[in-house]
Amino acid sequence: PGFWWHVRNKVRPSFWLGWLAVQLAHGLTALTGIPTLTSELRLRLRKHDGQMVDYGVVSRRVVTSAGVGFIVDAWQNTVELENMKYHGCGTGTTAEASGDTALVTESTTALNPDSTRATGTQTEPASNQVTSTGTLTFDASAAVTEHGLFSQAATGGGVLFDRSVFSAINVVSGDSIQFAYTLTLTAGG
């Protein structure tokens, strides 16, 4: 992605505040024994010519209130937690907030197939982590700046578990972005 993309992304308040929040959360867990829930989003761009560009961690925010409610509902067996695996993206730049219920400007017609979120493959990289990895393919140009993890494949609905905003990644027809979302639950002590 280049040095300047990383600089632009890392000087955004939501990026460094997210990094700081994760460090504090893990430190507070160690100090107080209070369990924490943190997240991170990594992405890789596959250009139409086959070139792979690894952007690394682009965001560490925000598990939404609706996402937390979804966990509570899953505990009561009214929803299935494993359905939280659909990756959407968009071009909105409004900062993340815990009250978000959708992406600001979700991509629909730029995707191939249109209006369909990528179905993530879920893995367990550590006993306290779950990762959902999904790839969205584009058939039009877009400046992708936001990602969301949802409970349904069709755009325009479902519960938004987490929303991330990052510096623009420009895509053209034939490009694809692989999103890897990791949720870490740290046990109390």
mmCIF file with all atom_site columns, C-alpha atoms in Angstrom, residues 9-138:
data_model
loop_
_atom_site.group_PDB
_atom_site.id
_atom_site.type_symbol
_atom_site.label_atom_id
_atom_site.label_alt_id
_atom_site.label_comp_id
_atom_site.label_asym_id
_atom_site.label_entity_id
_atom_site.label_seq_id
_atom_site.pdbx_PDB_ins_code
_atom_site.Cartn_x
_atom_site.Cartn_y
_atom_site.Cartn_z
_atom_site.occupancy
_atom_site.B_iso_or_equiv
_atom_site.pdbx_formal_charge
_atom_site.auth_seq_id
_atom_site.auth_comp_id
_atom_site.auth_asym_id
_atom_site.auth_atom_id
_atom_site.pdbx_PDB_model_num
ATOM 1   C CA . ASN A 1 9   ? -4.467  5.522   8.107   1.00 0.00 ? 9   ASN A CA 1
ATOM 2   C CA . LYS A 1 10  ? -2.520  5.526   11.372  1.00 0.00 ? 10  LYS A CA 1
ATOM 3   C CA . VAL A 1 11  ? -2.912  9.254   12.090  1.00 0.00 ? 11  VAL A CA 1
ATOM 4   C CA . ARG A 1 12  ? -6.702  8.962   11.997  1.00 0.00 ? 12  ARG A CA 1
ATOM 5   C CA . PRO A 1 13  ? -7.973  9.408   15.563  1.00 0.00 ? 13  PRO A CA 1
ATOM 6   C CA . SER A 1 14  ? -10.099 6.247   15.385  1.00 0.00 ? 14  SER A CA 1
ATOM 7   C CA . PHE A 1 15  ? -7.025  4.148   14.450  1.00 0.00 ? 15  PHE A CA 1
ATOM 8   C CA . TRP A 1 16  ? -4.740  5.272   17.263  1.00 0.00 ? 16  TRP A CA 1
ATOM 9   C CA . LEU A 1 17  ? -7.604  5.467   19.760  1.00 0.00 ? 17  LEU A CA 1
ATOM 10  C CA . GLY A 1 18  ? -8.511  1.889   18.807  1.00 0.00 ? 18  GLY A CA 1
ATOM 11  C CA . TRP A 1 19  ? -4.901  0.786   19.290  1.00 0.00 ? 19  TRP A CA 1
ATOM 12  C CA . LEU A 1 20  ? -4.739  2.572   22.649  1.00 0.00 ? 20  LEU A CA 1
ATOM 13  C CA . ALA A 1 21  ? -8.077  1.095   23.758  1.00 0.00 ? 21  ALA A CA 1
ATOM 14  C CA . VAL A 1 22  ? -6.878  -2.447  22.988  1.00 0.00 ? 22  VAL A CA 1
ATOM 15  C CA . GLN A 1 23  ? -3.656  -1.894  24.951  1.00 0.00 ? 23  GLN A CA 1
ATOM 16  C CA . LEU A 1 24  ? -5.585  -0.442  27.905  1.00 0.00 ? 24  LEU A CA 1
ATOM 17  C CA . ALA A 1 25  ? -8.206  -3.205  27.808  1.00 0.00 ? 25  ALA A CA 1
ATOM 18  C CA . HIS A 1 26  ? -5.595  -5.948  27.935  1.00 0.00 ? 26  HIS A CA 1
ATOM 19  C CA . GLY A 1 27  ? -3.660  -4.088  30.645  1.00 0.00 ? 27  GLY A CA 1
ATOM 20  C CA . LEU A 1 28  ? -6.788  -3.570  32.732  1.00 0.00 ? 28  LEU A CA 1
ATOM 21  C CA . THR A 1 29  ? -7.663  -7.234  32.422  1.00 0.00 ? 29  THR A CA 1
ATOM 22  C CA . ALA A 1 30  ? -4.236  -8.139  33.741  1.00 0.00 ? 30  ALA A CA 1
ATOM 23  C CA . LEU A 1 31  ? -4.518  -5.547  36.541  1.00 0.00 ? 31  LEU A CA 1
ATOM 24  C CA . THR A 1 32  ? -8.165  -5.930  37.590  1.00 0.00 ? 32  THR A CA 1
ATOM 25  C CA . GLY A 1 33  ? -9.217  -9.309  36.269  1.00 0.00 ? 33  GLY A CA 1
ATOM 26  C CA . ILE A 1 34  ? -12.134 -7.768  34.336  1.00 0.00 ? 34  ILE A CA 1
ATOM 27  C CA . PRO A 1 35  ? -12.728 -9.688  31.074  1.00 0.00 ? 35  PRO A CA 1
ATOM 28  C CA . THR A 1 36  ? -12.521 -7.729  27.798  1.00 0.00 ? 36  THR A CA 1
ATOM 29  C CA . LEU A 1 37  ? -13.664 -8.040  24.214  1.00 0.00 ? 37  LEU A CA 1
ATOM 30  C CA . THR A 1 38  ? -11.467 -6.475  21.475  1.00 0.00 ? 38  THR A CA 1
ATOM 31  C CA . SER A 1 39  ? -11.374 -6.645  17.697  1.00 0.00 ? 39  SER A CA 1
ATOM 32  C CA . GLU A 1 40  ? -9.112  -6.026  14.742  1.00 0.00 ? 40  GLU A CA 1
ATOM 33  C CA . LEU A 1 41  ? -9.585  -5.925  10.990  1.00 0.00 ? 41  LEU A CA 1
ATOM 34  C CA . ARG A 1 42  ? -6.863  -6.924  8.513   1.00 0.00 ? 42  ARG A CA 1
ATOM 35  C CA . LEU A 1 43  ? -7.181  -6.720  4.769   1.00 0.00 ? 43  LEU A CA 1
ATOM 36  C CA . ARG A 1 44  ? -5.446  -7.800  1.602   1.00 0.00 ? 44  ARG A CA 1
ATOM 37  C CA . LEU A 1 45  ? -6.159  -6.441  -1.865  1.00 0.00 ? 45  LEU A CA 1
ATOM 38  C CA . ARG A 1 46  ? -5.878  -8.760  -4.852  1.00 0.00 ? 46  ARG A CA 1
ATOM 39  C CA . LYS A 1 47  ? -5.537  -6.605  -7.931  1.00 0.00 ? 47  LYS A CA 1
ATOM 40  C CA . HIS A 1 48  ? -7.074  -7.694  -11.240 1.00 0.00 ? 48  HIS A CA 1
ATOM 41  C CA . ASP A 1 49  ? -3.551  -8.531  -12.521 1.00 0.00 ? 49  ASP A CA 1
ATOM 42  C CA . GLY A 1 50  ? -3.021  -11.011 -9.638  1.00 0.00 ? 50  GLY A CA 1
ATOM 43  C CA . GLN A 1 51  ? -0.764  -8.785  -7.524  1.00 0.00 ? 51  GLN A CA 1
ATOM 44  C CA . MET A 1 52  ? -1.445  -9.092  -3.758  1.00 0.00 ? 52  MET A CA 1
ATOM 45  C CA . VAL A 1 53  ? -1.139  -6.044  -1.503  1.00 0.00 ? 53  VAL A CA 1
ATOM 46  C CA . ASP A 1 54  ? -1.207  -6.721  2.254   1.00 0.00 ? 54  ASP A CA 1
ATOM 47  C CA . TYR A 1 55  ? -2.475  -3.710  4.227   1.00 0.00 ? 55  TYR A CA 1
ATOM 48  C CA . GLY A 1 56  ? -2.123  -5.433  7.608   1.00 0.00 ? 56  GLY A CA 1
ATOM 49  C CA . VAL A 1 57  ? -4.264  -4.211  10.519  1.00 0.00 ? 57  VAL A CA 1
ATOM 50  C CA . VAL A 1 58  ? -6.399  -1.315  9.269   1.00 0.00 ? 58  VAL A CA 1
ATOM 51  C CA . SER A 1 59  ? -8.745  -0.884  12.243  1.00 0.00 ? 59  SER A CA 1
ATOM 52  C CA . ARG A 1 60  ? -9.434  -1.988  15.802  1.00 0.00 ? 60  ARG A CA 1
ATOM 53  C CA . ARG A 1 61  ? -12.933 -0.554  16.279  1.00 0.00 ? 61  ARG A CA 1
ATOM 54  C CA . VAL A 1 62  ? -16.025 -0.759  16.947  1.00 0.00 ? 62  VAL A CA 1
ATOM 55  C CA . VAL A 1 63  ? -18.077 -3.645  18.294  1.00 0.00 ? 63  VAL A CA 1
ATOM 56  C CA . THR A 1 64  ? -21.566 -2.161  18.220  1.00 0.00 ? 64  THR A CA 1
ATOM 57  C CA . SER A 1 65  ? -24.306 -2.152  20.840  1.00 0.00 ? 65  SER A CA 1
ATOM 58  C CA . ALA A 1 66  ? -26.368 -4.237  18.408  1.00 0.00 ? 66  ALA A CA 1
ATOM 59  C CA . GLY A 1 67  ? -23.452 -6.700  18.184  1.00 0.00 ? 67  GLY A CA 1
ATOM 60  C CA . VAL A 1 68  ? -23.265 -7.032  21.964  1.00 0.00 ? 68  VAL A CA 1
ATOM 61  C CA . GLY A 1 69  ? -27.042 -7.527  22.018  1.00 0.00 ? 69  GLY A CA 1
ATOM 62  C CA . PHE A 1 70  ? -26.635 -10.265 19.409  1.00 0.00 ? 70  PHE A CA 1
ATOM 63  C CA . ILE A 1 71  ? -24.248 -12.122 21.738  1.00 0.00 ? 71  ILE A CA 1
ATOM 64  C CA . VAL A 1 72  ? -26.789 -11.856 24.577  1.00 0.00 ? 72  VAL A CA 1
ATOM 65  C CA . ASP A 1 73  ? -29.546 -13.117 22.252  1.00 0.00 ? 73  ASP A CA 1
ATOM 66  C CA . ALA A 1 74  ? -27.340 -16.032 21.130  1.00 0.00 ? 74  ALA A CA 1
ATOM 67  C CA . TRP A 1 75  ? -26.779 -16.963 24.758  1.00 0.00 ? 75  TRP A CA 1
ATOM 68  C CA . GLN A 1 76  ? -30.561 -17.182 25.083  1.00 0.00 ? 76  GLN A CA 1
ATOM 69  C CA . ASN A 1 77  ? -30.690 -19.272 21.879  1.00 0.00 ? 77  ASN A CA 1
ATOM 70  C CA . THR A 1 78  ? -32.885 -16.788 19.990  1.00 0.00 ? 78  THR A CA 1
ATOM 71  C CA . VAL A 1 79  ? -30.230 -16.213 17.271  1.00 0.00 ? 79  VAL A CA 1
ATOM 72  C CA . GLU A 1 80  ? -27.278 -18.246 16.045  1.00 0.00 ? 80  GLU A CA 1
ATOM 73  C CA . LEU A 1 81  ? -23.907 -16.626 16.794  1.00 0.00 ? 81  LEU A CA 1
ATOM 74  C CA . GLU A 1 82  ? -22.269 -18.526 13.937  1.00 0.00 ? 82  GLU A CA 1
ATOM 75  C CA . ASN A 1 83  ? -24.402 -16.453 11.512  1.00 0.00 ? 83  ASN A CA 1
ATOM 76  C CA . MET A 1 84  ? -22.227 -13.427 12.322  1.00 0.00 ? 84  MET A CA 1
ATOM 77  C CA . LYS A 1 85  ? -19.923 -14.056 9.353   1.00 0.00 ? 85  LYS A CA 1
ATOM 78  C CA . TYR A 1 86  ? -20.994 -11.834 6.433   1.00 0.00 ? 86  TYR A CA 1
ATOM 79  C CA . HIS A 1 87  ? -18.585 -9.146  5.272   1.00 0.00 ? 87  HIS A CA 1
ATOM 80  C CA . GLY A 1 88  ? -19.837 -5.900  3.729   1.00 0.00 ? 88  GLY A CA 1
ATOM 81  C CA . CYS A 1 89  ? -17.884 -2.866  2.620   1.00 0.00 ? 89  CYS A CA 1
ATOM 82  C CA . GLY A 1 90  ? -18.636 0.666   1.549   1.00 0.00 ? 90  GLY A CA 1
ATOM 83  C CA . THR A 1 91  ? -17.465 4.177   0.874   1.00 0.00 ? 91  THR A CA 1
ATOM 84  C CA . GLY A 1 92  ? -18.693 6.002   3.988   1.00 0.00 ? 92  GLY A CA 1
ATOM 85  C CA . THR A 1 93  ? -16.183 7.984   6.034   1.00 0.00 ? 93  THR A CA 1
ATOM 86  C CA . THR A 1 94  ? -18.173 8.887   9.147   1.00 0.00 ? 94  THR A CA 1
ATOM 87  C CA . ALA A 1 95  ? -16.293 7.776   12.267  1.00 0.00 ? 95  ALA A CA 1
ATOM 88  C CA . GLU A 1 96  ? -17.315 4.508   13.893  1.00 0.00 ? 96  GLU A CA 1
ATOM 89  C CA . ALA A 1 97  ? -19.719 4.617   16.826  1.00 0.00 ? 97  ALA A CA 1
ATOM 90  C CA . SER A 1 98  ? -21.112 1.943   19.104  1.00 0.00 ? 98  SER A CA 1
ATOM 91  C CA . GLY A 1 99  ? -24.645 2.949   18.038  1.00 0.00 ? 99  GLY A CA 1
ATOM 92  C CA . ASP A 1 100 ? -24.010 2.152   14.339  1.00 0.00 ? 100 ASP A CA 1
ATOM 93  C CA . THR A 1 101 ? -26.540 -0.281  12.865  1.00 0.00 ? 101 THR A CA 1
ATOM 94  C CA . ALA A 1 102 ? -25.385 -0.210  9.220   1.00 0.00 ? 102 ALA A CA 1
ATOM 95  C CA . LEU A 1 103 ? -22.536 0.961   7.036   1.00 0.00 ? 103 LEU A CA 1
ATOM 96  C CA . VAL A 1 104 ? -22.838 4.618   6.036   1.00 0.00 ? 104 VAL A CA 1
ATOM 97  C CA . THR A 1 105 ? -22.678 3.922   2.286   1.00 0.00 ? 105 THR A CA 1
ATOM 98  C CA . GLU A 1 106 ? -22.637 0.166   1.688   1.00 0.00 ? 106 GLU A CA 1
ATOM 99  C CA . SER A 1 107 ? -21.414 -0.976  -1.729  1.00 0.00 ? 107 SER A CA 1
ATOM 100 C CA . THR A 1 108 ? -24.042 -2.816  -3.732  1.00 0.00 ? 108 THR A CA 1
ATOM 101 C CA . THR A 1 109 ? -23.689 -2.440  -7.512  1.00 0.00 ? 109 THR A CA 1
ATOM 102 C CA . ALA A 1 110 ? -19.868 -2.274  -7.400  1.00 0.00 ? 110 ALA A CA 1
ATOM 103 C CA . LEU A 1 111 ? -19.834 -5.844  -6.061  1.00 0.00 ? 111 LEU A CA 1
ATOM 104 C CA . ASN A 1 112 ? -19.884 -9.070  -8.054  1.00 0.00 ? 112 ASN A CA 1
ATOM 105 C CA . PRO A 1 113 ? -22.489 -10.396 -7.397  1.00 0.00 ? 113 PRO A CA 1
ATOM 106 C CA . ASP A 1 114 ? -24.459 -7.207  -6.719  1.00 0.00 ? 114 ASP A CA 1
ATOM 107 C CA . SER A 1 115 ? -25.924 -6.590  -3.249  1.00 0.00 ? 115 SER A CA 1
ATOM 108 C CA . THR A 1 116 ? -24.310 -9.689  -1.734  1.00 0.00 ? 116 THR A CA 1
ATOM 109 C CA . ARG A 1 117 ? -21.923 -9.708  1.195   1.00 0.00 ? 117 ARG A CA 1
ATOM 110 C CA . ALA A 1 118 ? -19.058 -12.199 1.311   1.00 0.00 ? 118 ALA A CA 1
ATOM 111 C CA . THR A 1 119 ? -19.633 -15.285 3.448   1.00 0.00 ? 119 THR A CA 1
ATOM 112 C CA . GLY A 1 120 ? -16.734 -15.555 5.864   1.00 0.00 ? 120 GLY A CA 1
ATOM 113 C CA . THR A 1 121 ? -14.899 -18.713 6.788   1.00 0.00 ? 121 THR A CA 1
ATOM 114 C CA . GLN A 1 122 ? -14.610 -18.939 10.554  1.00 0.00 ? 122 GLN A CA 1
ATOM 115 C CA . THR A 1 123 ? -11.439 -20.154 12.241  1.00 0.00 ? 123 THR A CA 1
ATOM 116 C CA . GLU A 1 124 ? -10.049 -20.254 15.784  1.00 0.00 ? 124 GLU A CA 1
ATOM 117 C CA . PRO A 1 125 ? -6.457  -18.934 15.725  1.00 0.00 ? 125 PRO A CA 1
ATOM 118 C CA . ALA A 1 126 ? -6.262  -19.165 19.542  1.00 0.00 ? 126 ALA A CA 1
ATOM 119 C CA . SER A 1 127 ? -8.584  -20.570 22.212  1.00 0.00 ? 127 SER A CA 1
ATOM 120 C CA . ASN A 1 128 ? -9.897  -17.048 22.980  1.00 0.00 ? 128 ASN A CA 1
ATOM 121 C CA . GLN A 1 129 ? -10.197 -15.796 19.383  1.00 0.00 ? 129 GLN A CA 1
ATOM 122 C CA . VAL A 1 130 ? -12.486 -16.245 16.409  1.00 0.00 ? 130 VAL A CA 1
ATOM 123 C CA . THR A 1 131 ? -11.626 -14.980 12.938  1.00 0.00 ? 131 THR A CA 1
ATOM 124 C CA . SER A 1 132 ? -14.028 -14.571 10.042  1.00 0.00 ? 132 SER A CA 1
ATOM 125 C CA . THR A 1 133 ? -12.353 -14.195 6.643   1.00 0.00 ? 133 THR A CA 1
ATOM 126 C CA . GLY A 1 134 ? -14.392 -13.164 3.607   1.00 0.00 ? 134 GLY A CA 1
ATOM 127 C CA . THR A 1 135 ? -13.507 -11.891 0.136   1.00 0.00 ? 135 THR A CA 1
ATOM 128 C CA . LEU A 1 136 ? -15.511 -9.310  -1.814  1.00 0.00 ? 136 LEU A CA 1
ATOM 129 C CA . THR A 1 137 ? -14.986 -9.044  -5.583  1.00 0.00 ? 137 THR A CA 1
ATOM 130 C CA . PHE A 1 138 ? -15.638 -5.848  -7.535  1.00 0.00 ? 138 PHE A CA 1
#
